[in-house]
CSV table of C-alpha atoms in Angstrom, one decimal:
chain,number,residue,atom,x,y,z
A,1035,UNK,CA,0.0,0.0,-0.1
A,1036,UNK,CA,3.0,2.4,-0.6
A,1037,UNK,CA,3.9,3.7,-3.8
A,1038,UNK,CA,7.2,2.6,-5.6
A,1039,UNK,CA,9.8,4.7,-5.8
A,1040,UNK,CA,10.1,7.6,-8.8
A,1041,UNK,CA,11.9,10.4,-9.7
A,1042,UNK,CA,10.0,13.9,-9.1
A,1043,UNK,CA,10.1,17.0,-10.9
A,1044,UNK,CA,9.0,20.4,-9.5
A,1045,UNK,CA,8.6,22.6,-12.3
A,1046,UNK,CA,7.6,26.2,-12.0
A,1047,UNK,CA,6.7,27.1,-15.3
A,1048,UNK,CA,4.7,25.6,-17.7
A,1049,UNK,CA,8.0,25.5,-20.4
A,1050,UNK,CA,10.0,23.9,-17.7
A,1051,UNK,CA,7.2,21.6,-17.3
A,1052,UNK,CA,7.0,20.7,-21.0
A,1053,UNK,CA,10.4,20.3,-21.3
A,1054,UNK,CA,10.9,17.9,-18.2
A,1055,UNK,CA,7.8,15.6,-19.9
A,1056,UNK,CA,9.5,15.5,-23.1
A,1057,UNK,CA,12.5,13.8,-21.3
A,1058,UNK,CA,10.6,11.5,-19.1
A,1059,UNK,CA,7.2,10.9,-20.9
A,1060,UNK,CA,8.7,8.2,-23.0
A,1061,UNK,CA,10.2,6.2,-20.3
A,1062,UNK,CA,7.1,5.6,-18.3
A,1063,UNK,CA,7.1,9.2,-16.7
A,1064,UNK,CA,3.2,10.8,-15.9
A,1065,UNK,CA,1.9,14.1,-15.2
A,1066,UNK,CA,1.0,14.6,-11.4
A,1067,UNK,CA,-1.9,17.0,-11.3
A,1068,UNK,CA,-4.2,16.2,-8.3
A,1069,UNK,CA,-3.6,12.6,-7.9
A,1070,UNK,CA,-7.1,11.5,-6.9
A,1071,UNK,CA,-6.9,9.1,-9.1
A,1072,UNK,CA,-3.3,8.4,-9.7
A,1073,UNK,CA,-2.0,8.3,-6.6
A,1074,UNK,CA,-4.6,5.6,-5.2
A,1075,UNK,CA,-3.4,3.9,-8.0
A,1076,UNK,CA,0.5,3.9,-7.2
A,1077,UNK,CA,-0.4,2.8,-3.4
A,1078,UNK,CA,-1.9,-0.1,-5.0
A,1079,UNK,CA,1.3,-0.3,-7.4
A,1080,UNK,CA,-1.4,-0.8,-10.2
A,1081,UNK,CA,0.6,2.6,-11.5
A,1082,UNK,CA,4.1,2.4,-11.3
A,1083,UNK,CA,5.6,5.7,-13.1
A,1084,UNK,CA,9.1,5.8,-13.1
A,1085,UNK,CA,9.0,9.9,-13.0
A,1086,UNK,CA,6.1,12.4,-11.9
A,1087,UNK,CA,6.6,16.0,-13.4
A,1088,UNK,CA,4.3,18.0,-10.7
A,1089,UNK,CA,2.6,20.6,-12.4
A,1090,UNK,CA,0.8,21.8,-9.1
A,1091,UNK,CA,3.6,25.0,-8.6
A,1092,UNK,CA,2.3,26.0,-12.2
A,1093,UNK,CA,0.1,29.2,-11.3
A,1094,UNK,CA,-0.1,29.7,-14.7
A,1095,UNK,CA,-2.5,26.7,-15.3
A,1096,UNK,CA,-5.0,27.6,-12.4
A,1097,UNK,CA,-8.0,30.3,-13.7
A,1098,UNK,CA,-11.3,30.1,-15.0
A,1099,UNK,CA,-12.1,33.0,-17.8
A,1100,UNK,CA,-15.1,34.4,-19.1
A,1101,UNK,CA,-14.9,34.1,-23.0
A,1102,UNK,CA,-15.8,37.0,-25.4
A,1103,UNK,CA,-18.1,34.4,-27.2
A,1104,UNK,CA,-20.0,33.6,-24.1
A,1105,UNK,CA,-18.2,29.8,-23.1
A,1106,UNK,CA,-15.6,29.9,-20.7
A,1107,UNK,CA,-11.5,28.8,-20.8
A,1108,UNK,CA,-10.7,26.5,-18.0
A,1109,UNK,CA,-7.1,26.1,-17.0
A,1110,UNK,CA,-6.4,22.6,-16.5
A,1111,UNK,CA,-4.9,22.4,-12.9
A,1112,UNK,CA,-8.4,24.5,-11.6
A,1113,UNK,CA,-9.4,22.8,-8.4
A,1114,UNK,CA,-12.7,21.0,-9.0
A,1115,UNK,CA,-14.2,22.4,-6.0
A,1116,UNK,CA,-13.1,26.3,-7.6
A,1117,UNK,CA,-15.0,25.4,-10.6
A,1118,UNK,CA,-17.7,23.9,-9.4
A,1119,UNK,CA,-18.1,27.1,-6.9
A,1120,UNK,CA,-16.8,29.9,-9.9
A,1121,UNK,CA,-20.1,31.9,-10.6
A,1122,UNK,CA,-19.3,32.3,-14.4
A,1123,UNK,CA,-19.3,28.4,-14.7
A,1124,UNK,CA,-23.0,29.0,-13.0
A,1125,UNK,CA,-24.1,30.9,-15.6
A,1126,UNK,CA,-22.7,30.0,-18.7
A,1127,UNK,CA,-22.4,26.2,-18.3
A,1128,UNK,CA,-24.5,25.0,-15.0
A,1129,UNK,CA,-24.4,21.3,-16.1
A,1130,UNK,CA,-20.8,21.6,-15.0
A,1131,UNK,CA,-21.4,22.3,-11.3
A,1132,UNK,CA,-24.5,20.0,-11.2
A,1133,UNK,CA,-22.0,16.6,-12.6
A,1134,UNK,CA,-19.1,17.8,-10.2
A,1135,UNK,CA,-21.5,17.5,-7.6
A,1136,UNK,CA,-21.4,13.8,-8.3
A,1137,UNK,CA,-17.6,13.5,-8.5
A,1138,UNK,CA,-16.4,12.1,-5.6
A,1139,UNK,CA,-16.8,14.4,-2.5
A,1140,UNK,CA,-16.0,18.0,-1.7
A,1141,UNK,CA,-12.9,16.9,0.1
A,1142,UNK,CA,-11.3,14.9,-3.3
A,1143,UNK,CA,-12.5,18.2,-5.4
A,1144,UNK,CA,-10.8,20.7,-3.0
A,1145,UNK,CA,-7.8,18.4,-4.8
A,1146,UNK,CA,-8.6,17.1,-7.9
A,1147,UNK,CA,-8.2,18.9,-10.8
A,1148,UNK,CA,-10.7,19.9,-13.8
A,1149,UNK,CA,-7.9,18.9,-16.3
A,1150,UNK,CA,-7.0,15.5,-14.8
A,1151,UNK,CA,-10.5,14.3,-14.2
A,1152,UNK,CA,-11.1,14.9,-18.1
A,1153,UNK,CA,-7.3,13.5,-19.3
A,1154,UNK,CA,-7.8,10.4,-16.4
A,1155,UNK,CA,-11.1,9.3,-18.8
A,1156,UNK,CA,-12.7,7.0,-16.5
A,1157,UNK,CA,-15.5,5.5,-18.4
A,1158,UNK,CA,-17.7,5.8,-15.2
A,1159,UNK,CA,-16.2,9.6,-15.1
A,1160,UNK,CA,-19.1,12.6,-15.0
A,1161,UNK,CA,-16.6,15.2,-17.0
A,1162,UNK,CA,-16.1,12.8,-19.8
A,1163,UNK,CA,-19.7,12.6,-20.8
A,1164,UNK,CA,-20.2,16.2,-20.2
A,1165,UNK,CA,-17.3,17.1,-22.3
A,1166,UNK,CA,-18.7,15.4,-24.9
A,1167,UNK,CA,-22.3,16.5,-24.9
A,1168,UNK,CA,-21.2,20.1,-24.8
A,1169,UNK,CA,-18.5,19.3,-27.2
A,1170,UNK,CA,-15.3,20.7,-25.2
A,1171,UNK,CA,-12.0,21.6,-27.0
A,1172,UNK,CA,-8.6,20.4,-25.4
A,1173,UNK,CA,-5.7,22.5,-25.6
A,1174,UNK,CA,-2.5,20.1,-26.0
A,1175,UNK,CA,0.9,21.4,-25.7
A,1176,UNK,CA,4.5,19.6,-26.0
A,1177,UNK,CA,7.6,21.1,-26.3
A,1178,UNK,CA,7.2,21.2,-29.9
A,1179,UNK,CA,3.7,22.0,-30.6
A,1180,UNK,CA,0.5,22.9,-29.6
A,1181,UNK,CA,-2.9,21.6,-30.9
A,1182,UNK,CA,-6.6,21.6,-30.4
A,1183,UNK,CA,-8.7,18.6,-30.5
A,1184,UNK,CA,-12.5,18.2,-29.7
A,1185,UNK,CA,-14.1,15.4,-27.3
A,1186,UNK,CA,-14.7,12.8,-29.9
A,1187,UNK,CA,-11.3,12.8,-30.7
A,1188,UNK,CA,-9.8,13.4,-27.1
A,1189,UNK,CA,-11.3,10.6,-25.9
A,1190,UNK,CA,-9.8,7.4,-26.8
A,1191,UNK,CA,-10.7,4.1,-24.3
A,1192,UNK,CA,-10.8,3.5,-21.1
A,1193,UNK,CA,-8.2,5.6,-19.5
A,1194,UNK,CA,-7.0,6.9,-22.6
A,1195,UNK,CA,-6.9,9.8,-24.5
A,1196,UNK,CA,-4.8,10.9,-27.7
A,1197,UNK,CA,-2.5,12.6,-25.3
A,1198,UNK,CA,0.9,11.9,-26.4
A,1199,UNK,CA,3.8,11.0,-24.0
A,1200,UNK,CA,5.2,14.1,-24.3
A,1201,UNK,CA,2.0,16.1,-23.9
A,1202,UNK,CA,0.0,17.8,-21.2
A,1203,UNK,CA,-3.4,19.2,-21.2
A,1204,UNK,CA,-3.4,22.5,-20.2
A,1205,UNK,CA,-6.5,24.5,-20.8
A,1206,UNK,CA,-10.0,23.2,-21.6
A,1207,UNK,CA,-12.6,25.6,-23.8
A,1208,UNK,CA,-16.1,25.3,-23.2
A,1209,UNK,CA,-18.3,26.5,-25.8
A,1210,UNK,CA,-21.0,28.8,-25.1
A,1211,UNK,CA,-24.5,27.7,-25.1
A,1212,UNK,CA,-27.4,28.7,-27.6
A,1213,UNK,CA,-29.6,31.4,-26.4
A,1214,UNK,CA,-32.3,28.4,-26.3
A,1215,UNK,CA,-30.5,25.8,-25.2
A,1216,UNK,CA,-30.8,23.6,-21.9
A,1217,UNK,CA,-28.9,21.0,-20.3
A,1218,UNK,CA,-29.0,18.2,-17.8
A,1219,UNK,CA,-26.9,15.6,-16.1
A,1220,UNK,CA,-28.4,12.9,-14.4
A,1221,UNK,CA,-26.6,9.8,-13.1
A,1222,UNK,CA,-27.4,6.7,-10.5
A,1223,UNK,CA,-24.9,5.2,-8.3
A,1224,UNK,CA,-25.1,3.1,-5.5
A,1225,UNK,CA,-23.8,5.4,-2.8
A,1226,UNK,CA,-23.3,9.1,-2.6
A,1227,UNK,CA,-19.3,9.6,-4.5
A,1228,UNK,CA,-19.6,6.4,-6.1
A,1229,UNK,CA,-19.0,5.7,-9.6
A,1230,UNK,CA,-22.0,5.7,-11.8
A,1231,UNK,CA,-23.7,2.7,-12.7
A,1232,UNK,CA,-25.1,4.6,-15.6
A,1233,UNK,CA,-25.3,8.6,-16.2
A,1234,UNK,CA,-26.2,10.6,-19.4
A,1235,UNK,CA,-25.2,14.5,-20.0
A,1236,UNK,CA,-28.3,16.1,-22.0
A,1237,UNK,CA,-27.6,19.3,-24.7
A,1238,UNK,CA,-30.9,20.3,-26.1
A,1239,UNK,CA,-31.7,23.4,-28.2
A,1240,UNK,CA,-34.8,24.8,-29.6
A,1241,UNK,CA,-36.0,26.8,-32.1
A,1242,UNK,CA,-38.3,29.7,-32.2
A,1243,UNK,CA,-41.9,27.5,-32.6
A,1244,UNK,CA,-40.3,25.0,-29.6
A,1245,UNK,CA,-39.2,22.1,-31.8
A,1246,UNK,CA,-35.9,20.2,-31.0
A,1247,UNK,CA,-33.5,22.1,-33.5
A,1248,UNK,CA,-30.2,20.1,-32.3
A,1249,UNK,CA,-28.8,18.6,-29.4
A,1250,UNK,CA,-26.2,15.8,-28.0
A,1251,UNK,CA,-27.0,13.4,-25.5
A,1252,UNK,CA,-24.0,11.5,-24.1
A,1253,UNK,CA,-23.8,8.4,-22.1
A,1254,UNK,CA,-21.7,7.2,-19.2
A,1255,UNK,CA,-21.2,3.7,-17.7
A,1256,UNK,CA,-22.2,2.0,-20.5
A,1257,UNK,CA,-19.0,1.2,-22.8
A,1258,UNK,CA,-15.3,2.3,-22.6
A,1259,UNK,CA,-15.6,5.8,-23.2
A,1260,UNK,CA,-18.9,8.6,-23.3
A,1261,UNK,CA,-21.0,6.8,-25.8
A,1262,UNK,CA,-23.0,9.7,-28.3
A,1263,UNK,CA,-27.0,8.7,-28.6
A,1264,UNK,CA,-27.2,9.5,-32.0
A,1265,UNK,CA,-30.2,7.2,-32.7
A,1266,UNK,CA,-32.4,9.0,-30.6
A,1267,UNK,CA,-31.2,12.5,-31.6
A,1268,UNK,CA,-32.1,11.5,-35.3
A,1269,UNK,CA,-35.7,10.9,-34.2
A,1270,UNK,CA,-36.0,14.0,-32.2
A,1271,UNK,CA,-34.4,16.7,-34.3
A,1272,UNK,CA,-36.9,18.8,-36.4
A,1273,UNK,CA,-39.8,17.7,-34.5
A,1274,UNK,CA,-42.1,18.8,-31.3
A,1275,UNK,CA,-40.7,16.9,-28.3
A,1276,UNK,CA,-43.3,14.8,-26.8
A,1277,UNK,CA,-43.5,12.3,-23.8
A,1278,UNK,CA,-44.0,9.7,-26.5
A,1279,UNK,CA,-41.2,10.7,-29.1
A,1280,UNK,CA,-38.9,11.3,-26.4
A,1281,UNK,CA,-39.5,7.5,-24.9
A,1282,UNK,CA,-39.4,6.5,-28.6
A,1283,UNK,CA,-36.0,8.0,-29.0
A,1284,UNK,CA,-34.3,6.7,-25.8
A,1285,UNK,CA,-35.4,3.4,-26.7
A,1286,UNK,CA,-33.9,3.6,-30.0
A,1287,UNK,CA,-30.5,4.6,-28.5
A,1288,UNK,CA,-30.9,1.7,-25.7
A,1289,UNK,CA,-31.5,-0.8,-27.8
A,1290,UNK,CA,-29.3,-0.4,-30.9
A,1291,UNK,CA,-26.4,2.0,-29.4
A,1292,UNK,CA,-25.7,1.1,-26.2
A,1293,UNK,CA,-24.2,-2.2,-25.1
A,1294,UNK,CA,-23.6,-2.3,-21.6
A,1295,UNK,CA,-21.7,-4.7,-19.5
A,1296,UNK,CA,-22.8,-6.4,-16.6
A,1297,UNK,CA,-20.5,-6.8,-13.4
A,1298,UNK,CA,-21.3,-7.6,-9.5
A,1299,UNK,CA,-23.3,-4.0,-8.8
A,1300,UNK,CA,-25.7,-4.4,-12.0
A,1301,UNK,CA,-27.0,-6.8,-14.7
A,1302,UNK,CA,-27.0,-5.5,-18.3
A,1303,UNK,CA,-30.7,-5.6,-18.2
A,1304,UNK,CA,-31.2,-2.8,-14.9
A,1305,UNK,CA,-28.1,-0.8,-16.9
A,1306,UNK,CA,-30.4,-0.9,-20.0
A,1307,UNK,CA,-33.4,0.4,-17.5
A,1308,UNK,CA,-31.7,2.7,-15.8
A,1309,UNK,CA,-30.3,4.3,-19.4
A,1310,UNK,CA,-33.9,4.4,-20.7
A,1311,UNK,CA,-35.2,6.3,-17.7
A,1312,UNK,CA,-32.2,8.4,-16.8
A,1313,UNK,CA,-32.2,9.4,-20.9
A,1314,UNK,CA,-35.9,10.5,-20.8
A,1315,UNK,CA,-35.7,12.3,-17.2
A,1316,UNK,CA,-32.4,14.0,-18.7
A,1317,UNK,CA,-33.8,15.1,-22.0
A,1318,UNK,CA,-37.5,16.3,-20.5
A,1319,UNK,CA,-35.3,18.5,-18.2
A,1320,UNK,CA,-33.3,19.8,-20.4
A,1321,UNK,CA,-36.2,20.6,-22.6
A,1322,UNK,CA,-38.1,22.4,-19.6
A,1323,UNK,CA,-34.6,24.1,-19.3
A,1324,UNK,CA,-34.4,25.3,-22.9
A,1325,UNK,CA,-38.0,26.9,-22.9
A,1326,UNK,CA,-37.2,29.3,-20.2
B,273,UNK,CA,15.8,4.9,-3.9
B,274,UNK,CA,15.1,8.5,-5.5
B,275,UNK,CA,16.8,11.5,-4.0
B,276,UNK,CA,15.7,12.9,-1.0
B,277,UNK,CA,14.3,16.3,-1.3
B,278,UNK,CA,14.0,19.0,1.5
B,279,UNK,CA,10.4,20.4,2.4
B,280,UNK,CA,9.5,23.2,4.6
B,281,UNK,CA,6.0,22.3,6.3
B,282,UNK,CA,3.6,24.0,8.8
B,283,UNK,CA,2.0,22.1,10.4
B,284,UNK,CA,-0.3,23.5,13.3
B,285,UNK,CA,1.5,26.2,13.5
B,286,UNK,CA,4.8,24.7,13.9
B,287,UNK,CA,7.5,25.3,11.2
B,288,UNK,CA,8.9,21.8,10.2
B,289,UNK,CA,12.3,21.0,7.7
B,290,UNK,CA,12.3,17.5,6.7
B,291,UNK,CA,14.3,15.5,3.7
B,292,UNK,CA,12.0,13.3,2.6
B,293,UNK,CA,11.5,10.9,-0.2
B,294,UNK,CA,9.0,12.0,-3.2
B,295,UNK,CA,6.8,8.8,-2.7
B,296,UNK,CA,6.3,9.5,1.2
B,297,UNK,CA,2.7,9.9,1.6
B,298,UNK,CA,1.7,13.0,3.3
B,299,UNK,CA,-0.4,10.6,6.1
B,300,UNK,CA,3.1,8.5,7.0
B,301,UNK,CA,4.7,12.0,7.2
B,302,UNK,CA,2.7,13.7,9.6
B,303,UNK,CA,2.3,10.3,11.5
B,304,UNK,CA,6.1,8.8,11.4
B,305,UNK,CA,7.8,11.7,10.4
B,306,UNK,CA,6.6,14.3,12.9
B,307,UNK,CA,5.1,11.7,15.5
B,308,UNK,CA,1.6,13.1,15.4
B,309,UNK,CA,-0.7,10.2,15.8
B,310,UNK,CA,-4.0,11.5,15.6
B,311,UNK,CA,-4.3,11.2,11.9
B,312,UNK,CA,-5.5,8.1,11.6
B,313,UNK,CA,-5.1,5.4,8.4
B,314,UNK,CA,-7.8,3.5,6.8
B,315,UNK,CA,-7.8,2.4,3.6
B,316,UNK,CA,-4.8,4.4,2.0
B,317,UNK,CA,-7.0,5.0,-1.4
B,318,UNK,CA,-9.0,7.6,-0.5
B,319,UNK,CA,-12.0,6.6,-0.1
B,320,UNK,CA,-12.5,5.7,4.1
B,321,UNK,CA,-12.1,9.4,4.8
B,322,UNK,CA,-10.4,8.6,8.6
B,323,UNK,CA,-7.2,10.5,7.5
B,324,UNK,CA,-8.6,14.0,6.3
B,325,UNK,CA,-6.7,16.7,7.5
B,326,UNK,CA,-6.9,20.7,6.3
B,327,UNK,CA,-4.5,21.6,3.3
B,328,UNK,CA,-4.4,25.7,3.6
B,329,UNK,CA,-7.2,25.3,5.4
B,330,UNK,CA,-9.5,22.9,3.1
B,331,UNK,CA,-9.8,19.7,3.8
B,332,UNK,CA,-8.0,17.0,1.5
B,333,UNK,CA,-6.8,13.0,2.1
B,334,UNK,CA,-3.5,13.2,3.0
B,335,UNK,CA,-3.4,9.4,1.8
B,336,UNK,CA,-3.3,10.2,-1.4
B,337,UNK,CA,-1.2,13.1,-1.3
B,338,UNK,CA,2.5,13.4,-1.6
B,339,UNK,CA,4.4,15.0,1.5
B,340,UNK,CA,6.8,16.6,-1.3
B,341,UNK,CA,3.2,18.9,-2.3
B,342,UNK,CA,3.2,20.2,1.3
B,343,UNK,CA,6.1,22.2,0.6
B,344,UNK,CA,5.4,25.8,1.5
B,345,UNK,CA,1.9,25.1,2.4
B,346,UNK,CA,0.1,25.0,5.9
B,347,UNK,CA,-1.5,21.5,7.1
B,348,UNK,CA,-3.7,21.4,10.3
B,349,UNK,CA,-4.6,17.7,11.9
B,350,UNK,CA,-6.7,16.8,14.4
B,351,UNK,CA,-4.0,17.7,17.3
B,352,UNK,CA,-4.9,21.5,16.3
B,353,UNK,CA,-8.4,21.5,17.7
B,354,UNK,CA,-8.1,21.6,21.3
B,355,UNK,CA,-7.0,19.6,24.3
B,356,UNK,CA,-8.3,17.5,26.5
B,357,UNK,CA,-8.7,20.0,28.9
B,358,UNK,CA,-9.9,22.7,26.5
B,359,UNK,CA,-11.5,20.9,23.6
B,360,UNK,CA,-13.2,22.7,20.5
B,361,UNK,CA,-17.0,23.0,20.3
B,362,UNK,CA,-17.2,20.4,18.0
B,363,UNK,CA,-14.9,17.8,20.1
B,364,UNK,CA,-17.2,18.9,23.1
B,365,UNK,CA,-20.4,18.1,20.8
B,366,UNK,CA,-18.7,14.8,19.9
B,367,UNK,CA,-18.3,14.1,23.7
B,368,UNK,CA,-21.3,15.0,24.9
B,369,UNK,CA,-23.3,13.1,22.3
B,370,UNK,CA,-21.2,9.9,22.3
B,371,UNK,CA,-20.3,10.9,18.4
B,372,UNK,CA,-16.7,9.4,18.7
B,373,UNK,CA,-18.0,5.5,19.2
B,374,UNK,CA,-14.5,3.6,18.6
B,375,UNK,CA,-12.9,6.5,17.6
B,376,UNK,CA,-11.2,5.5,14.4
B,377,UNK,CA,-13.0,7.8,12.0
B,378,UNK,CA,-13.3,10.6,14.4
B,379,UNK,CA,-10.4,12.6,13.2
B,380,UNK,CA,-11.5,12.7,9.5
B,381,UNK,CA,-14.7,13.4,10.7
B,382,UNK,CA,-14.0,16.0,13.3
B,383,UNK,CA,-11.3,18.1,10.0
B,384,UNK,CA,-13.7,17.4,7.7
B,385,UNK,CA,-16.9,19.0,9.7
B,386,UNK,CA,-14.6,21.8,11.6
B,387,UNK,CA,-14.4,23.1,7.9
B,388,UNK,CA,-17.8,22.3,7.1
B,389,UNK,CA,-19.0,24.4,9.6
B,390,UNK,CA,-16.5,27.3,8.8
B,391,UNK,CA,-18.2,27.2,5.6
B,392,UNK,CA,-21.8,26.4,6.3
B,393,UNK,CA,-22.8,27.4,10.2
B,394,UNK,CA,-26.1,26.4,9.7
B,395,UNK,CA,-26.4,23.4,8.3
B,396,UNK,CA,-29.6,21.7,7.9
B,397,UNK,CA,-29.5,17.8,9.0
B,398,UNK,CA,-29.7,17.0,5.3
B,399,UNK,CA,-26.5,19.2,4.6
B,400,UNK,CA,-24.9,17.9,7.5
B,401,UNK,CA,-25.3,14.0,6.3
B,402,UNK,CA,-24.2,15.2,2.6
B,403,UNK,CA,-21.4,17.2,4.3
B,404,UNK,CA,-20.1,13.7,6.0
B,405,UNK,CA,-21.0,11.5,3.2
B,406,UNK,CA,-17.0,11.1,2.4
B,407,UNK,CA,-16.1,9.6,5.8
B,408,UNK,CA,-17.0,6.0,6.5
B,409,UNK,CA,-17.7,5.1,10.4
B,410,UNK,CA,-17.9,1.4,10.7
B,411,UNK,CA,-19.8,1.4,14.0
B,412,UNK,CA,-22.5,1.5,11.9
B,413,UNK,CA,-24.2,4.2,13.4
B,414,UNK,CA,-23.9,8.3,11.9
B,415,UNK,CA,-27.0,9.2,14.4
B,416,UNK,CA,-24.7,10.2,17.0
B,417,UNK,CA,-22.2,11.7,15.1
B,418,UNK,CA,-25.2,13.9,12.9
B,419,UNK,CA,-26.3,14.6,16.8
B,420,UNK,CA,-23.2,15.9,17.8
B,421,UNK,CA,-22.3,18.0,14.4
B,422,UNK,CA,-25.9,19.8,14.9
B,423,UNK,CA,-25.1,20.4,18.4
B,424,UNK,CA,-21.6,22.0,17.6
B,425,UNK,CA,-23.9,24.6,15.3
B,426,UNK,CA,-25.9,25.4,18.0
B,427,UNK,CA,-23.5,26.0,20.5
B,428,UNK,CA,-21.0,27.8,17.9
B,429,UNK,CA,-24.2,30.2,17.3
B,430,UNK,CA,-24.9,31.0,21.1
B,431,UNK,CA,-21.3,32.0,21.6
B,432,UNK,CA,-21.4,33.8,18.7
């Protein structure tokens, strides 16, 4: 229950950190952000990084900025609890504090970081599905280059993103919501602060006469990474939402697009049941909020 | 073994200078380097909450943070709250309501709820229950703990 030895780097600037990770990244070196998932894995020795480049001393990575276009720019090291309580975040992307409320406990969110929870790519994580539904953009920097990728590209598989060994996720852009947009986050877990059995993040945009113009629905806990409910969206799009239509649309996704696994905590049937119930609830809430 | 790193940490108002391995957990640093045994270690992977300390005033798990990360920071442990002769209002309430029970989870709960009551001096029972949901008690009874936190909130109110 103690971590294996590692070389420790405590850079004071991003350029120093990029230099260090370029040297150790290929040999099993890792980035240390909040450590709330990495350090437990190291305690169990499931993770044995040869080196850690600690970003906690890099003040330029801690910020939440409202953008001119109505969205948000969030520094990767901003603590989850800071993001959760930020007034601009509450106003511009209320689904973020709503989903963070489910992420472990305040004690963990005091140390855990926004970028870390995304780069961890936990298939039962709250932020990855919200990122998929809202189409977050990710700034990936290395010593040599800098690139932006969207959520579809960023999440690759279980605990795997498209980050290269010498890259650092430095900032996350949350796009502005449409004027007539509403969001909703729903999940069921066995106990407070636990991973979700199933969860769903929904974004719905309405047109002037109340028809569904566009949107995205993303599921967690049913596959290796967030699953987009495309079947449901194509049935909803262009239509006036009714209870029957919403139930039918979600049913199409649950039967055609979701392939949940079974484990000691929940059977396949129960996960499908949750996916249906939470999907309907989430779409209804998002529509109600969009209509306001 | 990797090189030792020199750190300076303010713990309960006292400055400690030590040389530690990077892999040393903050919980082990507090217990074994500083000899402050009030901080308990249960699961050692961030689930049970008994190792909770205040890191720059905010509750954090000391078993999933490295001691080197506390360099230049301020830590408060359960020893900072009071003494048997002069307990904090929260500690007194725990004694009065028998909130400690076996006592193993108590240090983490005291640190979590000390910070909680500062942020939220008039909590509802629901908020108290949510506030301790990251701290496990295996005596199977949270009732006395919740009663103690309620009493502490009332007593803090009448003092102020």
